[in-house]
Amino acid sequence: MTWLDYGAIAAYFVGLVAISLLVKGKIRNSSDMFIAGRNSSWWLSGVSSYMTVFSASTFVVWGGVAYKSGLVAAVVGYMFAVAAVPVGLWIAGRWRKMRIDSPGEYLAIRFGKSTVNFYTIAGIVGRGVHTATALYAVSIILSALTGLNIWIAILILGTVTLIYTVIGGFLAVLLTDFVQFAVLLAVVLFLVPLSFKEVGGVQVFLDNARQIPGFLSGTSQTYTWLWLVLWAVLNVAYLGGDFPFVQRYISVPTRKDAQKSIFLVGALYILTPLLWYLPAMIYRVLVPGPGMDVDPAAMTTLGESAYVEMGKRVLMNGMLGIMLAAMLSATMSMVSGTLNVYANVFTCDIWGARHKNAAESDKIRAGRVFTLVFGLAITAGAMLIPFAGGAEKVVVTILTMILCPLYIPSLWGIFSRRLTGKQLMIAMLASWAVGFTARFTVPAEIIRPSLIESISGSILPIAILSVMEIVSWRKGLVAPGAEAVLAISDPDSDRQSTPEMKAASRAYSDLAISCFCATIGVVALLLTVLLIAGDPKTVAAKGIVIWFIAAIVVVVATYLAYRLLRKK
C-alpha cells in the first residue's frame, strides 16, 4: 500500500466523524437520538438496513465460498431478497403501526418486564460477541494490508465507530450507512470490470468457470436447496424481528414507508449479490489453487483472501485504500447499528423504567454513556477472540443458534393473542437446549452441522411455538399483553405525511445524498489525478476509468441540477 491508500483510509475516517459532528445539533431529545424523530425517509432507512446485514464476512467468509464453490455464494445472498417479501407484506408495517420508541417497549407491553430483561441480556451478550468477532475479522484485513499491529487495528476501528455513534446517534448511523454504501458501491462497480479485463473478458471467464465442477451451479454439497429454504426462513425472522431492523421500521413517518424500506432491501439483494462475489469467482479462474479434494484447508485460506488479492492485483494506488475502506465500512455499519439500538432499549426500557421523570437531556446522556460502555466492551471482546483460538466460524455458528430463536417468538407475538412471556422464554430455552445437544452429539455423517444449525434456529422454535399455540387455543387462553398492544396503535401510521414531516425527511435525505455525492466525487477526483499523472495501472485500464469517472460526473450533475430546479 502507498501513501495514497493510507490517505484514502484516513480521509474516510475523518469523514465519518465529521458527519456525526454535523448532525449533533439536530439531536434535541431521545426520539431524535434513537429513531431520528420518526423522520427518516423510507429509502434512507432501507439502505441503512441493507448495510446492517454487511460485515467483513461478506468479503472474507462468503467471498471464500464464492472462490471455492462459485455461484452458490450469490444464491445465498438472493435468499435475503426472498425473505424481504413476507417481511414487507406482513411484518414491517405492523412494527410501525405501533406507537413505540424502541423494540424493548413492545416486548415490555406484550410479554412483560422480565421478558425485556431476558431479551436484552441475551441480545447484548450474543450480539456483543458476534459484533466483536466481526470487528476482529475486519481488523485482520486492516492489519494484513497496512502492517499495523492487530491490537492497534482493533482500537482504531472501535474508536472511530464509537465516536460517530456516541456523538451523532441514530441519525449519524443512517447517514454514515449511506456514505458506506457509496464507498462499497463505487469500489465494487469499479473492481468488477477491472477483474474481467484481467482474466481476458467475460467469455474467457465463463469458459474456464464451466471447467470447474459445480462452479456455476446454484447449490453445492454444503448449501443444498433444503439449506437455502431454511436460510430464507431464518432471514425472515432476522429481517423481521432483529432489533436493528425493527428500529429502522419505527423510524419512518408511516406504515407504508416501513414496508417500502424493506422492499428496497429486497430489490438491492436482487441486484447486488452477484456483483459482490464476481471478483472472488474471477480470482478462482486466475489462481485455481490446489483444489478442494486435494487440500481443503489451503483452499479455504486462499478463498478468504481472494477479494483482497484480486484488489491488490488490479486496483491502482489510492483505490486499494478505498477498497479497504469499503470492507471496513461494512463491519463498522453493523457495529454502529448494534450499539445504537441496544442503547435505545437500555435508555427507554431499563434505565428509563427507573427514571420515569428524567429530562430529555438526561436520557440522551444515559444513551451515550451506555453506547460508550458497550462499545468499549465489544472492542475488548474483539481483542480476546485470538485467545479463544480465533475460531470465528465456531463462534458465529453458536451465536446463530442463540440469536435466531430470539427473533421468531417476538414476531409470533405480533400475530398471536395467546403467546405469553413465560411461554416465549420456555420456547427459546428449549430451542437452545435441543439445538446445542444435537449440534455437538449428532455425527456429521448422519446430518450435516450446517443443516442442524438451520433446523434448530428456524424449524425447532416454530414447532415448539405451534404446540404452545394449539394448547393455549384449546384452553381458550388469551395473553394479557395482547390486549395491551391494542392501546399503543398509532393512528398516524396510516395517514399521509404532513408538510412538516415531509420537510424533516427531505432535510435528512438531502444531507444523505450530499454526503453520497461528495464521497463518489472524491473517488472520481482521485482517478482523474491518477490518469493525468500517468499511473501505470490507471493508464492500462484507461477506457474503464474514463467511463467510471463520466458516470460519477453524470450522477453528481443530475443531483445538483435537481436541487437547483427545486430551489427555483
Short mmCIF file of N, CA, C and O in Angstrom, two decimals, residues 52-150:
data_model
loop_
_atom_site.label_atom_id
_atom_site.label_comp_id
_atom_site.label_asym_id
_atom_site.label_seq_id
_atom_site.Cartn_x
_atom_site.Cartn_y
_atom_site.Cartn_z
N THR A 52 -26.72 -2.86 7.30
CA THR A 52 -26.64 -3.54 8.59
C THR A 52 -26.36 -5.03 8.42
O THR A 52 -25.77 -5.67 9.29
N VAL A 53 -26.79 -5.60 7.30
CA VAL A 53 -26.55 -7.02 7.03
C VAL A 53 -25.06 -7.29 6.80
O VAL A 53 -24.57 -8.37 7.11
N PHE A 54 -24.34 -6.27 6.31
CA PHE A 54 -22.95 -6.48 5.90
C PHE A 54 -22.00 -6.55 7.09
O PHE A 54 -22.24 -5.94 8.13
N SER A 55 -20.92 -7.26 6.89
CA SER A 55 -19.77 -7.24 7.80
C SER A 55 -18.59 -7.74 6.98
O SER A 55 -18.70 -8.02 5.78
N ALA A 56 -17.47 -7.90 7.64
CA ALA A 56 -16.29 -8.40 6.93
C ALA A 56 -16.54 -9.79 6.35
O ALA A 56 -15.92 -10.18 5.36
N SER A 57 -17.47 -10.55 6.97
CA SER A 57 -17.74 -11.90 6.48
C SER A 57 -18.30 -11.90 5.07
O SER A 57 -18.17 -12.88 4.33
N THR A 58 -18.93 -10.78 4.65
CA THR A 58 -19.43 -10.68 3.28
C THR A 58 -18.29 -10.89 2.29
O THR A 58 -18.45 -11.57 1.27
N PHE A 59 -17.13 -10.31 2.59
CA PHE A 59 -15.99 -10.41 1.68
C PHE A 59 -15.05 -11.56 2.04
O PHE A 59 -14.43 -12.15 1.16
N VAL A 60 -14.93 -11.86 3.32
CA VAL A 60 -13.97 -12.87 3.75
C VAL A 60 -14.59 -14.27 3.68
O VAL A 60 -14.18 -15.12 2.90
N VAL A 61 -15.63 -14.51 4.52
CA VAL A 61 -16.23 -15.84 4.58
C VAL A 61 -16.98 -16.16 3.29
O VAL A 61 -16.70 -17.16 2.62
N TRP A 62 -17.94 -15.29 2.91
CA TRP A 62 -18.73 -15.59 1.71
C TRP A 62 -17.93 -15.35 0.44
O TRP A 62 -18.19 -15.99 -0.59
N GLY A 63 -16.95 -14.46 0.50
CA GLY A 63 -16.03 -14.35 -0.62
C GLY A 63 -15.24 -15.63 -0.81
O GLY A 63 -14.95 -16.06 -1.93
N GLY A 64 -14.90 -16.28 0.33
CA GLY A 64 -14.22 -17.57 0.27
C GLY A 64 -15.11 -18.64 -0.33
O GLY A 64 -14.65 -19.49 -1.10
N VAL A 65 -16.40 -18.61 0.02
CA VAL A 65 -17.35 -19.58 -0.57
C VAL A 65 -17.46 -19.34 -2.07
O VAL A 65 -17.50 -20.29 -2.86
N ALA A 66 -17.49 -18.08 -2.49
CA ALA A 66 -17.56 -17.76 -3.91
C ALA A 66 -16.32 -18.28 -4.64
O ALA A 66 -16.42 -18.78 -5.77
N TYR A 67 -15.15 -18.16 -4.02
CA TYR A 67 -13.92 -18.65 -4.64
C TYR A 67 -13.95 -20.18 -4.76
O TYR A 67 -13.59 -20.73 -5.80
N LYS A 68 -14.38 -20.85 -3.70
CA LYS A 68 -14.34 -22.32 -3.69
C LYS A 68 -15.49 -22.95 -4.46
O LYS A 68 -15.28 -23.90 -5.21
N SER A 69 -16.71 -22.40 -4.25
CA SER A 69 -17.90 -23.07 -4.77
C SER A 69 -18.63 -22.30 -5.87
O SER A 69 -19.55 -22.83 -6.49
N GLY A 70 -18.26 -21.02 -6.07
CA GLY A 70 -18.81 -20.28 -7.20
C GLY A 70 -20.15 -19.63 -6.95
O GLY A 70 -20.38 -18.98 -5.92
N LEU A 71 -21.08 -19.82 -7.87
CA LEU A 71 -22.33 -19.07 -7.95
C LEU A 71 -23.21 -19.25 -6.71
O LEU A 71 -24.03 -18.38 -6.40
N VAL A 72 -23.06 -20.34 -5.98
CA VAL A 72 -23.92 -20.60 -4.82
C VAL A 72 -23.81 -19.49 -3.78
O VAL A 72 -24.78 -19.20 -3.06
N ALA A 73 -22.65 -18.83 -3.70
CA ALA A 73 -22.49 -17.72 -2.74
C ALA A 73 -23.48 -16.61 -3.04
O ALA A 73 -24.08 -16.01 -2.14
N ALA A 74 -23.67 -16.30 -4.34
CA ALA A 74 -24.64 -15.27 -4.73
C ALA A 74 -26.06 -15.74 -4.45
O ALA A 74 -26.91 -14.95 -4.03
N VAL A 75 -26.34 -17.03 -4.67
CA VAL A 75 -27.68 -17.56 -4.42
C VAL A 75 -28.02 -17.44 -2.94
O VAL A 75 -29.16 -17.12 -2.57
N VAL A 76 -27.04 -17.67 -2.07
CA VAL A 76 -27.25 -17.47 -0.63
C VAL A 76 -27.67 -16.03 -0.36
O VAL A 76 -28.57 -15.76 0.44
N GLY A 77 -27.02 -15.09 -1.04
CA GLY A 77 -27.39 -13.68 -0.90
C GLY A 77 -28.79 -13.39 -1.41
O GLY A 77 -29.53 -12.59 -0.82
N TYR A 78 -29.19 -14.06 -2.50
CA TYR A 78 -30.52 -13.83 -3.05
C TYR A 78 -31.63 -14.25 -2.09
O TYR A 78 -32.77 -13.78 -2.20
N MET A 79 -31.31 -15.13 -1.13
CA MET A 79 -32.31 -15.55 -0.16
C MET A 79 -32.77 -14.38 0.72
O MET A 79 -33.87 -14.40 1.26
N PHE A 80 -31.92 -13.35 0.86
CA PHE A 80 -32.36 -12.15 1.58
C PHE A 80 -33.48 -11.45 0.81
O PHE A 80 -34.41 -10.91 1.41
N ALA A 81 -33.38 -11.46 -0.52
CA ALA A 81 -34.44 -10.86 -1.34
C ALA A 81 -35.74 -11.63 -1.18
O ALA A 81 -36.83 -11.04 -1.09
N VAL A 82 -35.64 -12.96 -1.13
CA VAL A 82 -36.82 -13.80 -0.92
C VAL A 82 -37.44 -13.49 0.44
O VAL A 82 -38.66 -13.34 0.57
N ALA A 83 -36.59 -13.40 1.47
CA ALA A 83 -37.07 -13.16 2.83
C ALA A 83 -37.71 -11.78 2.97
O ALA A 83 -38.63 -11.59 3.78
N ALA A 84 -37.23 -10.80 2.20
CA ALA A 84 -37.74 -9.44 2.32
C ALA A 84 -39.21 -9.33 1.90
O ALA A 84 -39.92 -8.43 2.37
N VAL A 85 -39.68 -10.24 1.05
CA VAL A 85 -41.05 -10.15 0.55
C VAL A 85 -42.07 -10.35 1.68
O VAL A 85 -42.94 -9.49 1.90
N PRO A 86 -42.05 -11.48 2.41
CA PRO A 86 -43.02 -11.62 3.51
C PRO A 86 -42.84 -10.58 4.61
O PRO A 86 -43.82 -10.16 5.23
N VAL A 87 -41.58 -10.18 4.87
CA VAL A 87 -41.35 -9.14 5.89
C VAL A 87 -42.03 -7.84 5.47
O VAL A 87 -42.67 -7.16 6.28
N GLY A 88 -41.91 -7.48 4.19
CA GLY A 88 -42.54 -6.26 3.70
C GLY A 88 -44.05 -6.35 3.67
O GLY A 88 -44.75 -5.38 3.99
N LEU A 89 -44.59 -7.51 3.33
CA LEU A 89 -46.04 -7.66 3.22
C LEU A 89 -46.74 -7.70 4.57
O LEU A 89 -47.83 -7.13 4.74
N TRP A 90 -46.13 -8.38 5.55
CA TRP A 90 -46.87 -8.68 6.77
C TRP A 90 -46.21 -8.26 8.09
O TRP A 90 -46.87 -8.30 9.12
N ILE A 91 -44.94 -7.86 8.07
CA ILE A 91 -44.26 -7.64 9.35
C ILE A 91 -43.84 -6.20 9.56
O ILE A 91 -44.18 -5.59 10.59
N ALA A 92 -43.10 -5.61 8.63
CA ALA A 92 -42.53 -4.27 8.83
C ALA A 92 -43.61 -3.24 9.16
O ALA A 92 -43.44 -2.41 10.07
N GLY A 93 -44.73 -3.29 8.44
CA GLY A 93 -45.82 -2.34 8.68
C GLY A 93 -46.43 -2.50 10.06
O GLY A 93 -46.88 -1.51 10.67
N ARG A 94 -46.47 -3.72 10.57
CA ARG A 94 -47.03 -3.95 11.91
C ARG A 94 -46.17 -3.31 12.99
O ARG A 94 -46.69 -2.83 13.99
N TRP A 95 -44.86 -3.32 12.79
CA TRP A 95 -43.98 -2.65 13.75
C TRP A 95 -44.27 -1.15 13.76
O TRP A 95 -44.39 -0.53 14.83
N ARG A 96 -44.39 -0.54 12.58
CA ARG A 96 -44.63 0.91 12.53
C ARG A 96 -46.03 1.27 13.00
O ARG A 96 -46.26 2.39 13.49
N LYS A 97 -46.96 0.34 12.89
CA LYS A 97 -48.33 0.64 13.31
C LYS A 97 -48.43 0.83 14.81
O LYS A 97 -49.40 1.40 15.31
N MET A 98 -47.42 0.35 15.55
CA MET A 98 -47.39 0.55 16.99
C MET A 98 -46.64 1.84 17.33
O MET A 98 -45.62 2.15 16.72
N ARG A 99 -47.15 2.57 18.29
CA ARG A 99 -46.51 3.82 18.72
C ARG A 99 -45.49 3.47 19.80
O ARG A 99 -45.73 3.58 21.00
N ILE A 100 -44.33 3.00 19.37
CA ILE A 100 -43.27 2.62 20.30
C ILE A 100 -41.98 3.37 19.94
O ILE A 100 -41.78 3.73 18.79
N ASP A 101 -41.15 3.59 20.94
CA ASP A 101 -39.88 4.27 20.73
C ASP A 101 -38.70 3.31 20.69
O ASP A 101 -37.57 3.72 20.43
N SER A 102 -38.95 2.03 21.00
CA SER A 102 -37.88 1.03 20.94
C SER A 102 -38.50 -0.35 20.84
O SER A 102 -39.66 -0.55 21.25
N PRO A 103 -37.77 -1.33 20.31
CA PRO A 103 -38.29 -2.70 20.28
C PRO A 103 -38.59 -3.23 21.68
O PRO A 103 -39.52 -4.00 21.89
N GLY A 104 -37.77 -2.81 22.67
CA GLY A 104 -37.96 -3.26 24.04
C GLY A 104 -39.29 -2.80 24.62
O GLY A 104 -39.88 -3.48 25.47
N GLU A 105 -39.79 -1.64 24.18
CA GLU A 105 -41.08 -1.15 24.68
C GLU A 105 -42.20 -2.10 24.27
O GLU A 105 -43.11 -2.38 25.06
N TYR A 106 -42.14 -2.59 23.05
CA TYR A 106 -43.13 -3.58 22.60
C TYR A 106 -43.06 -4.84 23.44
O TYR A 106 -44.09 -5.38 23.89
N LEU A 107 -41.84 -5.35 23.69
CA LEU A 107 -41.69 -6.56 24.48
C LEU A 107 -42.25 -6.39 25.89
O LEU A 107 -42.88 -7.31 26.43
N ALA A 108 -42.01 -5.22 26.49
CA ALA A 108 -42.50 -4.97 27.85
C ALA A 108 -44.03 -4.98 27.89
O ALA A 108 -44.64 -5.52 28.82
N ILE A 109 -44.66 -4.37 26.88
CA ILE A 109 -46.12 -4.29 26.85
C ILE A 109 -46.73 -5.65 26.51
O ILE A 109 -47.70 -6.10 27.13
N ARG A 110 -46.15 -6.32 25.53
CA ARG A 110 -46.73 -7.58 25.05
C ARG A 110 -46.41 -8.76 25.96
O ARG A 110 -47.27 -9.63 26.20
N PHE A 111 -45.19 -8.83 26.51
CA PHE A 111 -44.78 -10.02 27.25
C PHE A 111 -44.38 -9.77 28.69
O PHE A 111 -44.16 -10.72 29.43
N GLY A 112 -44.22 -8.52 29.09
CA GLY A 112 -43.86 -8.24 30.47
C GLY A 112 -42.41 -7.82 30.64
O GLY A 112 -41.56 -8.06 29.78
N LYS A 113 -42.13 -7.20 31.78
CA LYS A 113 -40.81 -6.64 32.04
C LYS A 113 -39.72 -7.69 32.09
O LYS A 113 -38.60 -7.48 31.61
N SER A 114 -40.00 -8.85 32.65
CA SER A 114 -38.97 -9.89 32.77
C SER A 114 -38.51 -10.35 31.39
O SER A 114 -37.34 -10.69 31.20
N THR A 115 -39.43 -10.34 30.42
CA THR A 115 -39.06 -10.73 29.05
C THR A 115 -38.10 -9.73 28.43
O THR A 115 -37.17 -10.09 27.72
N VAL A 116 -38.33 -8.43 28.70
CA VAL A 116 -37.43 -7.40 28.18
C VAL A 116 -36.02 -7.62 28.73
O VAL A 116 -35.03 -7.57 27.99
N ASN A 117 -35.93 -7.87 30.02
CA ASN A 117 -34.61 -8.09 30.63
C ASN A 117 -33.94 -9.32 30.04
O ASN A 117 -32.75 -9.31 29.74
N PHE A 118 -34.73 -10.40 29.85
CA PHE A 118 -34.19 -11.63 29.28
C PHE A 118 -33.68 -11.39 27.86
O PHE A 118 -32.56 -11.77 27.51
N TYR A 119 -34.51 -10.74 27.04
CA TYR A 119 -34.14 -10.45 25.67
C TYR A 119 -32.91 -9.54 25.60
O TYR A 119 -32.00 -9.76 24.80
N THR A 120 -32.92 -8.52 26.43
CA THR A 120 -31.84 -7.54 26.39
C THR A 120 -30.52 -8.17 26.79
O THR A 120 -29.48 -7.96 26.13
N ILE A 121 -30.53 -8.96 27.86
CA ILE A 121 -29.29 -9.61 28.30
C ILE A 121 -28.80 -10.59 27.24
O ILE A 121 -27.62 -10.60 26.88
N ALA A 122 -29.71 -11.43 26.73
CA ALA A 122 -29.32 -12.40 25.70
C ALA A 122 -28.83 -11.69 24.45
O ALA A 122 -27.83 -12.08 23.83
N GLY A 123 -29.53 -10.59 24.07
CA GLY A 123 -29.13 -9.85 22.88
C GLY A 123 -27.81 -9.14 23.04
O GLY A 123 -26.97 -9.14 22.14
N ILE A 124 -27.60 -8.52 24.22
CA ILE A 124 -26.34 -7.81 24.47
C ILE A 124 -25.16 -8.77 24.45
O ILE A 124 -24.13 -8.51 23.82
N VAL A 125 -25.32 -9.92 25.11
CA VAL A 125 -24.23 -10.89 25.14
C VAL A 125 -24.01 -11.49 23.75
O VAL A 125 -22.89 -11.51 23.22
N GLY A 126 -25.10 -11.97 23.14
CA GLY A 126 -24.98 -12.61 21.83
C GLY A 126 -24.51 -11.66 20.75
O GLY A 126 -23.54 -11.93 20.03
N ARG A 127 -25.19 -10.52 20.65
CA ARG A 127 -24.81 -9.53 19.64
C ARG A 127 -23.42 -8.95 19.92
O ARG A 127 -22.67 -8.64 19.00
N GLY A 128 -23.12 -8.79 21.21
CA GLY A 128 -21.80 -8.24 21.55
C GLY A 128 -20.67 -9.12 21.08
O GLY A 128 -19.71 -8.66 20.46
N VAL A 129 -20.78 -10.43 21.34
CA VAL A 129 -19.73 -11.36 20.92
C VAL A 129 -19.70 -11.49 19.40
O VAL A 129 -18.64 -11.54 18.77
N HIS A 130 -20.89 -11.52 18.79
CA HIS A 130 -20.97 -11.60 17.33
C HIS A 130 -20.31 -10.38 16.68
O HIS A 130 -19.53 -10.49 15.72
N THR A 131 -20.60 -9.21 17.23
CA THR A 131 -20.03 -7.98 16.69
C THR A 131 -18.53 -7.90 16.94
O THR A 131 -17.77 -7.44 16.09
N ALA A 132 -18.10 -8.35 18.12
CA ALA A 132 -16.67 -8.38 18.43
C ALA A 132 -15.93 -9.29 17.46
O ALA A 132 -14.81 -8.97 17.02
N THR A 133 -16.54 -10.41 17.11
CA THR A 133 -15.93 -11.34 16.16
C THR A 133 -15.77 -10.69 14.79
O THR A 133 -14.73 -10.81 14.13
N ALA A 134 -16.82 -9.98 14.35
CA ALA A 134 -16.76 -9.28 13.05
C ALA A 134 -15.69 -8.19 13.08
O ALA A 134 -14.96 -7.99 12.11
N LEU A 135 -15.59 -7.47 14.20
CA LEU A 135 -14.59 -6.42 14.34
C LEU A 135 -13.18 -7.01 14.29
O LEU A 135 -12.28 -6.44 13.65
N TYR A 136 -13.01 -8.15 14.92
CA TYR A 136 -11.71 -8.82 14.88
C TYR A 136 -11.37 -9.27 13.46
O TYR A 136 -10.24 -9.11 13.00
N ALA A 137 -12.37 -9.82 12.76
CA ALA A 137 -12.13 -10.32 11.41
C ALA A 137 -11.68 -9.21 10.47
O ALA A 137 -10.73 -9.37 9.69
N VAL A 138 -12.38 -8.05 10.52
CA VAL A 138 -12.00 -6.97 9.62
C VAL A 138 -10.68 -6.33 10.05
O VAL A 138 -9.93 -5.79 9.23
N SER A 139 -10.36 -6.40 11.35
CA SER A 139 -9.08 -5.87 11.83
C SER A 139 -7.91 -6.70 11.29
O SER A 139 -6.82 -6.17 11.07
N ILE A 140 -8.16 -7.98 11.07
CA ILE A 140 -7.13 -8.84 10.47
C ILE A 140 -6.80 -8.34 9.06
O ILE A 140 -5.63 -8.27 8.67
N ILE A 141 -7.84 -7.96 8.31
CA ILE A 141 -7.62 -7.45 6.96
C ILE A 141 -6.84 -6.15 7.01
O ILE A 141 -5.88 -5.94 6.26
N LEU A 142 -7.25 -5.24 7.90
CA LEU A 142 -6.56 -3.96 8.04
C LEU A 142 -5.11 -4.17 8.43
O LEU A 142 -4.20 -3.54 7.89
N SER A 143 -4.88 -5.10 9.35
CA SER A 143 -3.52 -5.39 9.80
C SER A 143 -2.67 -5.99 8.68
O SER A 143 -1.51 -5.61 8.49
N ALA A 144 -3.27 -6.92 7.91
CA ALA A 144 -2.53 -7.58 6.84
C ALA A 144 -2.11 -6.62 5.73
O ALA A 144 -1.01 -6.72 5.18
N LEU A 145 -2.99 -5.66 5.42
CA LEU A 145 -2.71 -4.75 4.31
C LEU A 145 -1.84 -3.57 4.71
O LEU A 145 -1.10 -3.03 3.88
N THR A 146 -1.93 -3.15 5.97
CA THR A 146 -1.20 -1.95 6.39
C THR A 146 0.03 -2.25 7.23
O THR A 146 0.88 -1.38 7.41
N GLY A 147 0.11 -3.47 7.77
CA GLY A 147 1.23 -3.80 8.65
C GLY A 147 1.02 -3.36 10.08
O GLY A 147 1.91 -3.53 10.94
N LEU A 148 -0.16 -2.81 10.39
CA LEU A 148 -0.46 -2.41 11.77
C LEU A 148 -0.57 -3.63 12.67
O LEU A 148 -1.00 -4.72 12.23
N ASN A 149 -0.20 -3.45 13.92
CA ASN A 149 -0.43 -4.50 14.91
C ASN A 149 -1.93 -4.73 15.03
O ASN A 149 -2.73 -3.79 14.97
N ILE A 150 -2.35 -6.00 15.21
CA ILE A 150 -3.77 -6.33 15.23
C ILE A 150 -4.51 -5.58 16.34
O ILE A 150 -5.64 -5.14 16.18
#
